[in-house]
JSON list of C-alpha atoms in Angstrom, two decimals:
[
{"chain": "A", "resi": 1, "resn": "MET", "atom": "CA", "xyz": [0.30, 0.17, 0.10]},
{"chain": "A", "resi": 2, "resn": "MET", "atom": "CA", "xyz": [3.09, 2.26, 1.16]},
{"chain": "A", "resi": 3, "resn": "VAL", "atom": "CA", "xyz": [4.47, 1.53, -2.27]},
{"chain": "A", "resi": 4, "resn": "ALA", "atom": "CA", "xyz": [1.22, 2.38, -4.11]},
{"chain": "A", "resi": 5, "resn": "ILE", "atom": "CA", "xyz": [1.16, 5.57, -2.72]},
{"chain": "A", "resi": 6, "resn": "GLY", "atom": "CA", "xyz": [4.37, 7.05, -3.13]},
{"chain": "A", "resi": 7, "resn": "LEU", "atom": "CA", "xyz": [4.25, 5.93, -7.50]},
{"chain": "A", "resi": 8, "resn": "ILE", "atom": "CA", "xyz": [0.86, 7.90, -6.84]},
{"chain": "A", "resi": 9, "resn": "ALA", "atom": "CA", "xyz": [3.41, 10.59, -5.46]},
{"chain": "A", "resi": 10, "resn": "LEU", "atom": "CA", "xyz": [5.77, 10.45, -7.81]},
{"chain": "A", "resi": 11, "resn": "ALA", "atom": "CA", "xyz": [3.46, 10.52, -11.06]},
{"chain": "A", "resi": 12, "resn": "GLN", "atom": "CA", "xyz": [2.09, 13.71, -9.44]},
{"chain": "A", "resi": 13, "resn": "ARG", "atom": "CA", "xyz": [5.15, 15.74, -9.16]},
{"chain": "A", "resi": 14, "resn": "LYS", "atom": "CA", "xyz": [6.63, 14.42, -12.62]},
{"chain": "A", "resi": 15, "resn": "ALA", "atom": "CA", "xyz": [5.36, 17.17, -15.75]},
{"chain": "A", "resi": 16, "resn": "PRO", "atom": "CA", "xyz": [2.75, 15.26, -17.53]},
{"chain": "A", "resi": 17, "resn": "ARG", "atom": "CA", "xyz": [4.07, 13.97, -20.75]},
{"chain": "A", "resi": 18, "resn": "HIS", "atom": "CA", "xyz": [3.23, 13.94, -24.80]},
{"chain": "A", "resi": 19, "resn": "ASN", "atom": "CA", "xyz": [3.63, 11.41, -26.85]},
{"chain": "A", "resi": 20, "resn": "ARG", "atom": "CA", "xyz": [0.86, 11.37, -30.24]},
{"chain": "A", "resi": 21, "resn": "MET", "atom": "CA", "xyz": [1.56, 8.09, -31.30]},
{"chain": "A", "resi": 22, "resn": "VAL", "atom": "CA", "xyz": [1.63, 6.72, -27.70]},
{"chain": "A", "resi": 23, "resn": "ASN", "atom": "CA", "xyz": [-2.59, 9.13, -27.50]},
{"chain": "A", "resi": 24, "resn": "LYS", "atom": "CA", "xyz": [-2.76, 8.09, -31.15]},
{"chain": "A", "resi": 25, "resn": "ILE", "atom": "CA", "xyz": [-2.93, 4.30, -30.36]},
{"chain": "A", "resi": 26, "resn": "ALA", "atom": "CA", "xyz": [-4.73, 4.74, -27.31]},
{"chain": "A", "resi": 27, "resn": "SER", "atom": "CA", "xyz": [-7.58, 6.39, -28.50]},
{"chain": "A", "resi": 28, "resn": "SER", "atom": "CA", "xyz": [-8.18, 3.66, -30.94]},
{"chain": "A", "resi": 29, "resn": "VAL", "atom": "CA", "xyz": [-7.65, 0.93, -28.53]},
{"chain": "A", "resi": 30, "resn": "PHE", "atom": "CA", "xyz": [-10.83, 1.80, -27.01]},
{"chain": "A", "resi": 31, "resn": "THR", "atom": "CA", "xyz": [-11.59, 0.24, -30.39]},
{"chain": "A", "resi": 32, "resn": "VAL", "atom": "CA", "xyz": [-10.52, -3.79, -28.90]},
{"chain": "A", "resi": 33, "resn": "TYR", "atom": "CA", "xyz": [-12.36, -2.92, -25.33]},
{"chain": "A", "resi": 34, "resn": "LEU", "atom": "CA", "xyz": [-16.01, -3.05, -28.04]},
{"chain": "A", "resi": 35, "resn": "ILE", "atom": "CA", "xyz": [-14.78, -6.34, -29.86]},
{"chain": "A", "resi": 36, "resn": "LEU", "atom": "CA", "xyz": [-13.80, -8.26, -27.57]},
{"chain": "A", "resi": 37, "resn": "THR", "atom": "CA", "xyz": [-16.65, -7.83, -25.25]},
{"chain": "A", "resi": 38, "resn": "ASP", "atom": "CA", "xyz": [-19.49, -8.27, -27.92]},
{"chain": "A", "resi": 39, "resn": "GLY", "atom": "CA", "xyz": [-20.58, -12.07, -28.28]},
{"chain": "A", "resi": 40, "resn": "PHE", "atom": "CA", "xyz": [-20.66, -12.83, -31.59]},
{"chain": "A", "resi": 41, "resn": "ALA", "atom": "CA", "xyz": [-16.64, -11.74, -31.18]},
{"chain": "A", "resi": 42, "resn": "ASN", "atom": "CA", "xyz": [-15.76, -13.86, -28.13]},
{"chain": "A", "resi": 43, "resn": "SER", "atom": "CA", "xyz": [-17.96, -16.74, -28.71]},
{"chain": "A", "resi": 44, "resn": "VAL", "atom": "CA", "xyz": [-15.71, -16.32, -32.92]},
{"chain": "A", "resi": 45, "resn": "ILE", "atom": "CA", "xyz": [-12.17, -16.80, -30.94]},
{"chain": "A", "resi": 46, "resn": "ASP", "atom": "CA", "xyz": [-13.22, -19.05, -27.95]},
{"chain": "A", "resi": 47, "resn": "ASP", "atom": "CA", "xyz": [-14.33, -21.40, -30.82]},
{"chain": "A", "resi": 48, "resn": "PHE", "atom": "CA", "xyz": [-11.09, -21.00, -33.21]},
{"chain": "A", "resi": 49, "resn": "ILE", "atom": "CA", "xyz": [-9.26, -21.65, -29.87]},
{"chain": "A", "resi": 50, "resn": "LYS", "atom": "CA", "xyz": [-10.65, -24.19, -28.87]},
{"chain": "A", "resi": 51, "resn": "GLY", "atom": "CA", "xyz": [-10.64, -25.73, -32.10]},
{"chain": "A", "resi": 52, "resn": "LEU", "atom": "CA", "xyz": [-6.83, -25.78, -32.79]},
{"chain": "A", "resi": 53, "resn": "ASP", "atom": "CA", "xyz": [-6.79, -28.84, -30.77]},
{"chain": "A", "resi": 54, "resn": "MET", "atom": "CA", "xyz": [-3.43, -28.07, -29.28]},
{"chain": "A", "resi": 55, "resn": "THR", "atom": "CA", "xyz": [-2.23, -28.49, -25.38]},
{"chain": "A", "resi": 56, "resn": "GLY", "atom": "CA", "xyz": [0.16, -26.41, -23.23]},
{"chain": "A", "resi": 57, "resn": "TRP", "atom": "CA", "xyz": [2.97, -24.37, -24.68]},
{"chain": "A", "resi": 58, "resn": "MET", "atom": "CA", "xyz": [2.09, -24.24, -27.96]},
{"chain": "A", "resi": 59, "resn": "LEU", "atom": "CA", "xyz": [-1.91, -23.12, -27.44]},
{"chain": "A", "resi": 60, "resn": "LEU", "atom": "CA", "xyz": [0.02, -20.56, -24.80]},
{"chain": "A", "resi": 61, "resn": "LEU", "atom": "CA", "xyz": [1.57, -19.19, -28.56]},
{"chain": "A", "resi": 62, "resn": "ILE", "atom": "CA", "xyz": [-1.15, -19.47, -30.47]},
{"chain": "A", "resi": 63, "resn": "SER", "atom": "CA", "xyz": [-3.47, -17.99, -28.23]},
{"chain": "A", "resi": 64, "resn": "PHE", "atom": "CA", "xyz": [-0.96, -15.24, -27.24]},
{"chain": "A", "resi": 65, "resn": "LEU", "atom": "CA", "xyz": [-0.06, -14.94, -31.20]},
{"chain": "A", "resi": 66, "resn": "LEU", "atom": "CA", "xyz": [-3.97, -14.61, -31.64]},
{"chain": "A", "resi": 67, "resn": "ALA", "atom": "CA", "xyz": [-4.24, -11.78, -29.12]},
{"chain": "A", "resi": 68, "resn": "CYS", "atom": "CA", "xyz": [-1.14, -9.97, -31.03]},
{"chain": "A", "resi": 69, "resn": "GLY", "atom": "CA", "xyz": [-3.05, -10.14, -34.35]},
{"chain": "A", "resi": 70, "resn": "PHE", "atom": "CA", "xyz": [-5.87, -8.93, -32.56]},
{"chain": "A", "resi": 71, "resn": "PHE", "atom": "CA", "xyz": [-5.68, -5.61, -30.96]},
{"chain": "A", "resi": 72, "resn": "VAL", "atom": "CA", "xyz": [-3.20, -4.89, -34.09]},
{"chain": "A", "resi": 73, "resn": "LEU", "atom": "CA", "xyz": [-6.00, -5.39, -35.99]},
{"chain": "A", "resi": 74, "resn": "ALA", "atom": "CA", "xyz": [-8.83, -4.13, -34.06]},
{"chain": "A", "resi": 75, "resn": "VAL", "atom": "CA", "xyz": [-6.39, -1.17, -33.49]},
{"chain": "A", "resi": 76, "resn": "HIS", "atom": "CA", "xyz": [-6.27, 0.04, -37.52]},
{"chain": "A", "resi": 77, "resn": "LEU", "atom": "CA", "xyz": [-9.98, -0.85, -37.30]},
{"chain": "A", "resi": 78, "resn": "GLY", "atom": "CA", "xyz": [-9.92, 2.28, -35.32]},
{"chain": "A", "resi": 79, "resn": "PHE", "atom": "CA", "xyz": [-7.88, 4.24, -37.20]},
{"chain": "A", "resi": 80, "resn": "ILE", "atom": "CA", "xyz": [-9.78, 3.68, -40.13]},
{"chain": "A", "resi": 81, "resn": "ARG", "atom": "CA", "xyz": [-12.45, 4.44, -38.44]},
{"chain": "A", "resi": 82, "resn": "GLN", "atom": "CA", "xyz": [-11.00, 7.54, -37.02]},
{"chain": "A", "resi": 83, "resn": "GLY", "atom": "CA", "xyz": [-10.13, 8.40, -40.60]},
{"chain": "A", "resi": 84, "resn": "LEU", "atom": "CA", "xyz": [-13.33, 8.72, -42.02]},
{"chain": "A", "resi": 85, "resn": "PHE", "atom": "CA", "xyz": [-15.05, 10.58, -38.80]},
{"chain": "A", "resi": 86, "resn": "ALA", "atom": "CA", "xyz": [-12.58, 12.80, -39.81]},
{"chain": "A", "resi": 87, "resn": "VAL", "atom": "CA", "xyz": [-12.82, 12.89, -43.52]},
{"chain": "A", "resi": 88, "resn": "THR", "atom": "CA", "xyz": [-16.74, 13.12, -43.33]},
{"chain": "A", "resi": 89, "resn": "VAL", "atom": "CA", "xyz": [-18.30, 14.65, -39.34]},
{"chain": "A", "resi": 90, "resn": "ASP", "atom": "CA", "xyz": [-15.47, 16.53, -38.79]},
{"chain": "A", "resi": 91, "resn": "ARG", "atom": "CA", "xyz": [-15.09, 18.06, -42.42]},
{"chain": "A", "resi": 92, "resn": "ASN", "atom": "CA", "xyz": [-17.60, 20.32, -41.73]},
{"chain": "A", "resi": 93, "resn": "ARG", "atom": "CA", "xyz": [-18.12, 20.85, -38.22]},
{"chain": "A", "resi": 94, "resn": "GLY", "atom": "CA", "xyz": [-21.94, 20.98, -36.45]},
{"chain": "A", "resi": 95, "resn": "HIS", "atom": "CA", "xyz": [-23.02, 20.46, -40.18]},
{"chain": "A", "resi": 96, "resn": "TRP", "atom": "CA", "xyz": [-24.51, 16.93, -39.98]},
{"chain": "A", "resi": 97, "resn": "PHE", "atom": "CA", "xyz": [-26.20, 17.65, -36.53]},
{"chain": "A", "resi": 98, "resn": "GLU", "atom": "CA", "xyz": [-27.60, 20.80, -37.58]},
{"chain": "A", "resi": 99, "resn": "LEU", "atom": "CA", "xyz": [-29.41, 18.92, -40.60]},
{"chain": "A", "resi": 100, "resn": "VAL", "atom": "CA", "xyz": [-30.30, 16.33, -38.41]},
{"chain": "A", "resi": 101, "resn": "TRP", "atom": "CA", "xyz": [-31.88, 19.56, -36.56]},
{"chain": "A", "resi": 102, "resn": "ASP", "atom": "CA", "xyz": [-34.06, 20.57, -39.02]},
{"chain": "A", "resi": 103, "resn": "LYS", "atom": "CA", "xyz": [-35.06, 16.97, -39.88]},
{"chain": "A", "resi": 104, "resn": "ALA", "atom": "CA", "xyz": [-36.27, 16.42, -36.38]},
{"chain": "A", "resi": 105, "resn": "THR", "atom": "CA", "xyz": [-37.99, 20.08, -36.05]},
{"chain": "A", "resi": 106, "resn": "GLU", "atom": "CA", "xyz": [-39.93, 19.77, -39.33]},
{"chain": "A", "resi": 107, "resn": "ARG", "atom": "CA", "xyz": [-40.79, 16.58, -38.68]},
{"chain": "A", "resi": 108, "resn": "ILE", "atom": "CA", "xyz": [-42.38, 17.64, -34.56]},
{"chain": "A", "resi": 109, "resn": "LYS", "atom": "CA", "xyz": [-43.84, 20.59, -36.01]},
{"chain": "A", "resi": 110, "resn": "ARG", "atom": "CA", "xyz": [-45.41, 18.59, -38.66]},
{"chain": "A", "resi": 111, "resn": "ASP", "atom": "CA", "xyz": [-47.37, 16.52, -36.17]},
{"chain": "A", "resi": 112, "resn": "GLU", "atom": "CA", "xyz": [-48.50, 18.95, -34.28]},
{"chain": "A", "resi": 113, "resn": "HIS", "atom": "CA", "xyz": [-50.10, 20.52, -37.85]},
{"chain": "A", "resi": 114, "resn": "LYS", "atom": "CA", "xyz": [-51.54, 17.00, -38.58]},
{"chain": "A", "resi": 115, "resn": "ARG", "atom": "CA", "xyz": [-52.99, 16.60, -34.88]},
{"chain": "A", "resi": 116, "resn": "SER", "atom": "CA", "xyz": [-54.34, 20.49, -34.84]},
{"chain": "A", "resi": 117, "resn": "ASN", "atom": "CA", "xyz": [-55.75, 20.22, -37.87]},
{"chain": "A", "resi": 118, "resn": "ALA", "atom": "CA", "xyz": [-57.31, 16.25, -36.74]},
{"chain": "A", "resi": 119, "resn": "LYS", "atom": "CA", "xyz": [-58.79, 17.93, -33.27]},
{"chain": "A", "resi": 120, "resn": "ALA", "atom": "CA", "xyz": [-60.65, 20.92, -35.00]}
]
């Protein structure tokens, strides 16, 4: 417990460091979490590992390599998602929200107008 408190105190004294590559990868790691917590993806991975019919160190090695490969693949999918988002949504910041908002308010007004005509 004392070691943990000491490490926290040491970390608070250090000036924060920023690394662009680490920040980019960290933003894509959430993709790995979302994919692995999905029931379908989890069952596919489990079925694949159980279908290998290996035991011992070889199974451990294959599982480790599969996990590393899956992590790299999921991080790349996160990068692709970020790129698509930057090209489509971020290009005109707020434009998509305004379109959706205008359509929603238009629909609400139209429904209210229909209801008021139906009552009359």
